XYZ file of C-alpha atoms in Angstrom:
505
model
C 0.000 0.000 0.000
C 1.270 3.433 -0.905
C 1.126 5.835 2.034
C 1.102 8.822 -0.316
C -1.748 8.335 -2.806
C -1.718 11.979 -3.822
C 0.711 14.792 -4.344
C 0.293 18.301 -3.001
C 2.117 21.289 -4.376
C 2.851 24.778 -3.126
C 3.223 27.641 -5.560
C 6.922 28.471 -5.628
C 7.696 29.813 -9.094
C 10.381 32.499 -9.204
C 8.264 34.628 -11.517
C 5.497 34.834 -8.945
C 7.919 35.497 -6.099
C 8.979 38.681 -7.854
C 5.461 39.998 -7.425
C 5.955 40.199 -3.679
C 8.085 43.007 -2.231
C 9.023 41.111 0.940
C 12.616 40.809 -0.311
C 12.949 44.558 0.183
C 11.454 44.329 3.664
C 8.168 45.864 2.615
C 4.662 44.507 2.238
C 1.436 46.001 0.909
C -1.099 46.969 3.541
C -3.554 44.302 2.475
C -1.557 41.068 2.827
C -2.321 38.505 5.506
C 0.135 36.587 7.673
C -2.004 33.461 7.337
C -1.302 30.309 5.323
C -3.904 29.478 2.686
C -4.903 26.037 1.434
C -6.755 25.819 -1.895
C -8.908 22.673 -2.147
C -10.506 21.914 -5.551
C -13.784 20.158 -6.273
C -14.579 16.802 -7.834
C -12.593 16.298 -11.042
C -10.614 19.435 -10.167
C -7.295 17.618 -9.638
C -5.176 16.144 -12.393
C -4.572 12.406 -12.006
C -1.762 10.085 -13.116
C -1.291 6.318 -13.140
C 1.735 5.613 -10.919
C 2.455 2.262 -12.552
C 2.578 3.522 -16.152
C 3.298 7.218 -15.602
C 0.366 8.008 -17.900
C -1.758 11.114 -17.273
C -5.382 10.040 -16.855
C -7.356 13.217 -16.210
C -6.968 16.965 -16.626
C -4.264 17.070 -19.280
C -4.482 19.889 -21.811
C -5.861 19.623 -25.308
C -9.425 19.639 -26.571
C -8.709 16.685 -28.873
C -7.826 14.604 -25.787
C -11.073 15.688 -24.128
C -13.156 14.657 -27.138
C -11.410 11.287 -27.327
C -11.776 10.687 -23.599
C -15.549 11.093 -23.629
C -16.548 9.860 -27.097
C -14.571 6.614 -27.425
C -15.455 3.486 -25.421
C -11.965 3.031 -23.983
C -11.469 6.651 -22.894
C -11.120 7.162 -19.100
C -11.333 3.402 -18.501
C -8.290 3.531 -16.217
C -10.136 5.827 -13.799
C -12.625 3.123 -12.804
C -12.243 1.958 -9.209
C -10.518 -1.413 -8.780
C -11.356 -4.026 -6.157
C -8.128 -3.169 -4.311
C -9.031 0.516 -4.245
C -12.526 -0.220 -2.964
C -10.843 -2.268 -0.216
C -8.756 0.770 0.754
C -5.503 -0.101 -1.027
C -4.742 3.190 -2.723
C -1.707 4.406 -4.570
C -2.356 3.181 -8.119
C -3.421 6.711 -9.042
C -1.914 9.919 -7.715
C -3.060 13.518 -7.913
C -0.436 15.729 -9.520
C -1.903 19.219 -9.273
C -4.935 21.455 -9.624
C -6.821 21.600 -12.906
C -5.062 24.066 -15.211
C -7.179 23.674 -18.352
C -10.908 23.938 -18.987
C -12.407 20.448 -18.874
C -15.831 19.030 -19.601
C -17.843 16.453 -17.731
C -21.423 15.396 -18.531
C -24.040 17.105 -16.359
C -21.489 19.270 -14.525
C -21.467 21.999 -17.221
C -17.705 21.978 -17.399
C -14.831 22.452 -14.969
C -12.861 25.672 -15.095
C -9.142 25.813 -14.216
C -8.080 27.106 -10.799
C -5.319 29.414 -12.019
C -7.350 32.593 -11.466
C -8.328 31.477 -7.967
C -4.706 30.749 -7.014
C -3.588 34.092 -8.494
C -6.237 35.858 -6.413
C -5.016 34.156 -3.251
C -1.409 34.971 -4.164
C -2.220 38.697 -4.256
C -3.367 38.532 -0.626
C -0.573 36.548 1.045
C 2.882 37.623 2.176
C 4.754 35.113 0.014
C 3.883 32.371 -2.500
C 5.128 29.842 0.043
C 2.032 30.666 2.101
C -0.135 28.842 -0.464
C -0.727 25.103 -0.588
C -2.553 23.750 -3.637
C -4.000 20.522 -2.269
C -4.618 18.073 -5.104
C -6.364 14.795 -4.275
C -7.794 11.675 -5.885
C -11.458 12.687 -6.045
C -12.594 9.122 -6.781
C -11.840 8.094 -3.191
C -14.082 8.666 -0.149
C -14.222 12.237 1.164
C -13.212 10.858 4.580
C -9.986 9.445 3.131
C -9.075 12.719 1.454
C -9.989 14.602 4.618
C -7.369 12.695 6.596
C -4.771 13.431 3.925
C -5.697 17.115 3.932
C -5.403 17.308 7.731
C -1.837 16.001 7.547
C -0.897 18.236 4.612
C -2.388 21.347 6.216
C -0.501 20.748 9.465
C 2.805 20.379 7.609
C 2.044 23.473 5.542
C 1.261 25.645 8.580
C 4.367 24.434 10.408
C 6.580 25.225 7.427
C 4.961 28.616 6.899
C 5.451 29.688 10.499
C 9.190 29.043 10.057
C 9.367 31.079 6.843
C 11.017 34.540 7.053
C 8.077 36.141 5.239
C 5.766 34.988 8.019
C 7.755 36.984 10.580
C 7.746 40.017 8.319
C 4.001 39.744 7.750
C 3.298 39.551 11.493
C 5.263 42.736 12.116
C 3.383 44.408 9.302
C -0.115 43.604 10.516
C -2.107 45.557 13.067
C -2.824 42.271 14.837
C 0.608 40.678 15.083
C -0.685 37.231 15.937
C 0.905 34.075 14.624
C -0.290 32.939 11.217
C -3.156 30.487 11.045
C -4.844 28.504 8.266
C -7.464 29.697 5.811
C -9.059 27.077 3.570
C -10.505 28.143 0.216
C -12.516 25.167 -1.015
C -14.606 24.612 -4.133
C -17.506 22.151 -4.313
C -16.462 18.732 -2.931
C -13.373 20.480 -1.548
C -15.560 21.985 1.180
C -16.599 18.501 2.299
C -12.955 17.396 2.282
C -12.077 20.452 4.388
C -14.785 19.746 6.946
C -13.581 16.128 7.149
C -10.018 17.384 7.706
C -11.189 19.467 10.666
C -12.471 16.378 12.455
C -10.606 16.501 15.808
C -9.985 12.762 15.495
C -7.264 13.593 12.922
C -5.615 16.618 14.540
C -7.117 17.977 17.731
C -5.483 21.397 17.274
C -6.196 21.955 13.579
C -9.583 23.512 14.268
C -8.000 26.043 16.658
C -5.226 26.754 14.171
C -7.762 27.599 11.451
C -8.796 31.241 11.098
C -11.405 30.703 8.413
C -12.980 28.457 5.812
C -14.318 29.846 2.537
C -16.497 27.393 0.628
C -17.530 27.922 -2.983
C -20.634 26.010 -4.039
C -20.086 23.151 -1.576
C -22.994 20.643 -1.439
C -23.092 20.182 2.321
C -26.455 18.408 1.997
C -25.607 16.749 -1.300
C -26.874 17.225 -4.834
C -29.650 15.566 -6.841
C -27.301 15.732 -9.814
C -25.171 12.995 -8.209
C -28.196 10.690 -8.276
C -28.917 11.646 -11.888
C -25.346 10.696 -12.846
C -25.763 7.249 -11.274
C -29.069 6.724 -13.092
C -27.852 7.848 -16.530
C -28.185 5.223 -19.237
C -30.681 3.040 -17.382
C -33.967 2.617 -19.207
C -33.335 4.849 -22.212
C -30.555 5.444 -24.742
C -28.394 8.469 -23.921
C -25.197 9.873 -25.440
C -22.074 7.838 -24.825
C -20.327 10.499 -22.660
C -23.169 10.453 -20.124
C -23.192 6.634 -20.021
C -19.418 6.610 -19.585
C -19.726 8.952 -16.603
C -22.280 6.654 -14.965
C -20.014 3.639 -15.523
C -17.127 5.542 -13.955
C -19.165 6.713 -10.952
C -21.208 3.574 -10.226
C -18.549 2.303 -7.781
C -16.884 5.624 -6.983
C -17.093 6.444 -3.241
C -16.488 10.152 -3.905
C -19.597 10.441 -6.096
C -21.758 8.607 -3.542
C -20.596 11.113 -0.920
C -22.326 13.785 -3.034
C -25.769 12.122 -2.999
C -28.537 14.252 -1.423
C -28.680 13.831 2.350
C -31.845 15.898 2.764
C -35.385 14.632 2.143
C -35.344 14.712 -1.629
C -37.260 11.656 -2.912
C -40.936 12.199 -3.651
C -43.068 9.208 -2.649
C -46.811 9.763 -2.870
C -47.767 12.578 -0.506
C -44.401 12.528 1.211
C -40.784 13.451 0.517
C -38.246 11.155 2.159
C -34.533 10.430 2.294
C -32.848 8.255 -0.307
C -32.189 4.747 1.009
C -29.407 2.374 -0.057
C -32.114 0.391 -1.858
C -33.108 3.480 -3.835
C -29.499 4.058 -4.822
C -29.172 0.438 -5.943
C -32.362 0.747 -7.987
C -30.929 3.601 -10.028
C -27.555 1.947 -10.607
C -25.462 2.925 -7.600
C -23.839 0.915 -4.831
C -25.834 0.251 -1.658
C -22.804 -0.141 0.625
C -21.220 3.068 -0.636
C -24.539 4.842 -0.077
C -24.636 3.552 3.528
C -21.049 4.660 4.086
C -21.883 8.118 2.708
C -24.912 8.482 4.989
C -22.866 7.451 8.053
C -20.094 9.837 7.046
C -22.449 12.820 6.701
C -24.101 11.997 10.015
C -20.730 12.140 11.778
C -19.836 15.393 10.056
C -22.822 17.318 11.415
C -21.067 18.063 14.703
C -17.893 19.414 13.050
C -17.953 23.192 12.866
C -16.106 25.272 10.305
C -14.279 28.125 12.060
C -14.911 31.535 10.540
C -16.980 29.949 7.789
C -18.139 32.050 4.840
C -19.840 30.526 1.841
C -20.022 31.855 -1.701
C -23.201 30.428 -3.187
C -24.375 30.410 -6.796
C -27.991 31.485 -7.261
C -30.635 32.084 -9.946
C -29.542 29.073 -12.035
C -32.215 26.375 -12.587
C -31.109 23.531 -10.293
C -32.556 20.093 -9.545
C -33.852 19.857 -5.967
C -36.102 16.782 -5.735
C -36.461 13.501 -7.610
C -38.830 10.615 -8.192
C -37.904 6.990 -8.936
C -40.321 4.784 -10.863
C -39.299 1.303 -11.910
C -35.624 2.178 -11.555
C -35.964 5.268 -13.754
C -35.187 8.614 -12.166
C -36.840 11.937 -12.888
C -35.303 15.110 -11.462
C -37.339 18.184 -10.529
C -36.363 21.845 -10.507
C -38.547 22.487 -7.455
C -38.485 21.006 -3.986
C -40.438 20.661 -0.774
C -39.671 23.053 2.062
C -40.188 22.578 5.781
C -41.648 24.661 8.571
C -39.590 25.385 11.688
C -41.142 22.333 13.381
C -39.949 20.039 10.585
C -43.300 19.539 8.887
C -43.657 20.244 5.179
C -45.300 23.418 3.946
C -48.667 22.470 2.462
C -51.356 24.207 0.443
C -54.983 24.758 1.430
C -55.805 21.232 0.247
C -53.133 19.802 2.561
C -50.883 18.845 -0.340
C -47.149 19.433 -0.225
C -46.126 22.662 -1.926
C -43.012 22.745 -4.090
C -40.788 25.790 -4.500
C -38.124 26.702 -7.058
C -35.211 27.838 -4.908
C -32.620 27.556 -7.720
C -28.876 27.396 -7.086
C -25.751 27.175 -9.247
C -27.074 24.568 -11.688
C -25.501 21.696 -9.718
C -25.981 22.519 -6.020
C -29.283 24.032 -4.975
C -28.893 27.109 -2.819
C -29.917 25.774 0.578
C -27.612 22.756 0.300
C -24.610 25.079 -0.011
C -25.374 27.135 3.113
C -24.338 26.262 6.670
C -24.326 29.677 8.388
C -25.702 33.177 7.802
C -22.356 34.434 6.444
C -23.229 33.993 2.777
C -22.372 35.803 -0.448
C -24.962 35.072 -3.140
C -23.772 35.436 -6.740
C -25.621 34.570 -9.988
C -23.078 31.992 -11.170
C -22.928 28.452 -12.515
C -21.207 25.801 -10.391
C -17.982 25.625 -12.376
C -17.629 29.403 -12.449
C -18.192 30.076 -8.746
C -14.429 29.563 -8.199
C -13.379 31.612 -11.226
C -15.745 34.513 -11.933
C -14.394 37.982 -11.016
C -17.302 38.663 -8.650
C -16.511 35.477 -6.691
C -12.792 36.244 -6.621
C -13.533 39.742 -5.302
C -15.486 38.236 -2.404
C -12.632 35.837 -1.623
C -10.128 38.701 -1.648
C -12.150 40.721 0.854
C -12.373 37.789 3.247
C -8.690 36.892 2.982
C -7.415 40.426 3.455
C -9.677 41.939 6.066
C -11.077 39.104 8.176
C -14.418 40.810 7.557
C -17.306 39.291 5.656
C -17.974 41.738 2.804
C -21.725 41.306 2.801
C -23.635 39.549 0.044
C -24.929 41.238 -3.073
C -28.639 40.696 -2.473
C -31.647 40.741 -4.743
C -32.280 39.156 -8.097
C -28.952 39.956 -9.722
C -27.800 38.504 -13.015
C -29.880 35.813 -14.689
C -30.251 32.066 -14.989
C -28.553 30.137 -17.826
C -29.816 26.832 -19.232
C -28.160 25.090 -22.171
C -27.341 21.532 -23.232
C -23.975 20.234 -22.074
C -23.426 18.109 -25.206
C -24.274 19.156 -28.773
C -23.538 18.030 -32.322
C -21.305 20.265 -34.412
C -23.151 22.129 -37.167
C -26.613 21.617 -35.670
C -28.518 24.459 -33.958
C -29.442 24.328 -30.289
C -30.976 26.791 -27.859
C -29.818 28.762 -24.850
C -32.486 29.884 -22.361
C -32.016 32.788 -19.951
C -34.380 33.039 -16.980
C -35.159 36.007 -14.698
C -34.704 38.424 -17.603
C -37.008 41.465 -17.803
C -35.623 43.133 -20.933
C -33.106 42.407 -23.681
C -31.272 45.780 -24.006
C -27.836 45.538 -22.404
C -27.967 41.716 -22.307
C -25.342 39.978 -24.462
C -24.591 36.338 -25.259
C -21.448 35.027 -26.970
C -20.214 31.592 -27.972
C -16.428 31.152 -27.790
C -14.327 28.291 -29.148
C -11.769 27.473 -26.428
C -9.333 26.368 -29.106
C -9.130 30.097 -29.930
C -10.604 31.878 -26.871
C -9.646 35.358 -28.060
C -12.037 35.166 -30.991
C -15.744 34.611 -30.224
C -17.495 32.305 -32.680
C -20.524 34.557 -32.667
C -22.481 37.170 -30.782
C -25.831 35.462 -30.509
C -29.129 37.205 -31.137
C -31.526 37.118 -28.201
C -35.278 36.967 -28.719
C -38.364 36.278 -26.624
C -39.939 32.819 -26.708
C -42.896 32.084 -24.425
C -41.756 34.883 -22.100
C -38.176 33.598 -21.865
C -35.052 35.121 -23.415
C -33.698 32.629 -25.960
C -30.690 32.482 -28.290
C -29.990 29.912 -30.995
C -26.376 28.758 -31.279
C -24.369 26.369 -33.421
C -20.833 25.059 -32.905
C -19.065 25.056 -36.291
C -16.814 22.065 -35.518
C -16.193 19.492 -32.740
C -14.534 20.982 -29.676
C -15.065 22.698 -26.342
C -17.035 25.949 -26.291
C -17.922 28.506 -23.639
C -21.258 30.313 -23.476
C -20.716 33.780 -22.021
C -23.681 35.881 -20.909
C -23.300 39.419 -19.585
C -26.246 41.052 -17.867
C -27.038 44.787 -17.686
C -26.156 44.814 -13.967
C -22.588 43.705 -14.769
C -22.650 39.988 -13.962
C -21.054 37.326 -16.185
C -22.578 33.839 -16.277
C -20.801 31.102 -18.224
C -21.129 27.435 -19.108
C -18.991 24.966 -21.079
C -20.469 22.890 -23.914
C -18.828 19.962 -25.705
C -19.542 19.644 -29.445
C -19.063 16.195 -31.005
C -19.126 14.931 -34.561
C -22.644 14.855 -36.053
C -24.574 11.622 -35.590
C -22.386 10.441 -32.696
C -23.523 6.845 -31.962
C -25.550 6.466 -28.763
C -25.300 2.715 -28.304
C -21.533 2.200 -28.046
C -20.404 -0.325 -25.434
C -19.691 1.208 -22.058
C -16.097 1.600 -20.898
């Protein structure tokens, strides 16, 4: 068994060091003396096979991405082995944070973390204060939490011995010793909370000044259940079936299943059971392990927690299962303060559209009242300038900046997989007027040249644009609203008439 199934890296490039004036004995007023740990979300770490040296996930190149998802053998090496399910890890190692835009069915794309790391770098006293914690996201969150606890302790110890730490303390109004700040996207927030379990390091909680979570599904996501059910009962595109095959025995994906009462059953809404998960194609034992894990996590607090939460994007909240087939719903039941469901005058359960970031519905991403709501998709909540501004304020001032409230921005709905040369539609919700609203389609093979500025029209009271990808590749939809918000989503375009019934990997 390999005791180091992942690799963590700190940003140490000479070019970035030159951006910090600590060598001259000076620091800007805004830098912190704290050490920062950046924790990515699911599929946000690059992975490599340690036996062959072959990169398995997150390498650059759109041609690789197309091959990975549209050929039966692509990504086959990422499937969990019997040894890995038994806890014998080490076959695959994480080599770094995602540095290229990537696409995954249902998740609307994964954006690189370079902008997030650069934002953190502008707020610390030295690049050595940053730890980029890469991890094997296929494994249980609990496993990665233990690894993060160890890595964070080593990082803080090393940082406190660094000369720039001493300089930063002298510079600050509060000259306390540096502590940890975790900046965690999506699943990374669950890994961070698991790391703060006192069973791993009883002092790590005390040594943590704050935790910033970005779209973390603390109560899980219906989309995880949809991924497990994909391809059962009806033909679907090969990439979506490949994702289900990959995730069917993946503990990390089961840890993202909804832990709130999400399954509609007659005039009730109940929790998913291991039997339900089995019925849709998942693993009953992994579902039990996930439920036990989340139950234990409820008593673990996140010190100085602030959450950045995506809103206004249509997001699945509830589901129904009939004969093993799953249907997801964009609205969900809500409860009164006594735990009973809100009902209408006929004593039937009422369902509400709360929305979220397209993957995590809003209330699943919130633990405390310290929340910044931003109209962003899940992949962009760790990259958009508005989110990075919020992170900067928290890192530099120890003060929650206050959330932009109200119905800002708009909602974006578009297919995640399209055929090149064929038209498809983009729908924008919560739009009152078209003037000042723009929509572009950009080919990421040449991101400096938009494919087209799309014409927006009204269709059944909804703002709609028709788009077409000229050739196979990875594209970004970019919407800018009159109030200055940017909402984006990635779309993969395949060859026309891509077969749907290929054998699964």
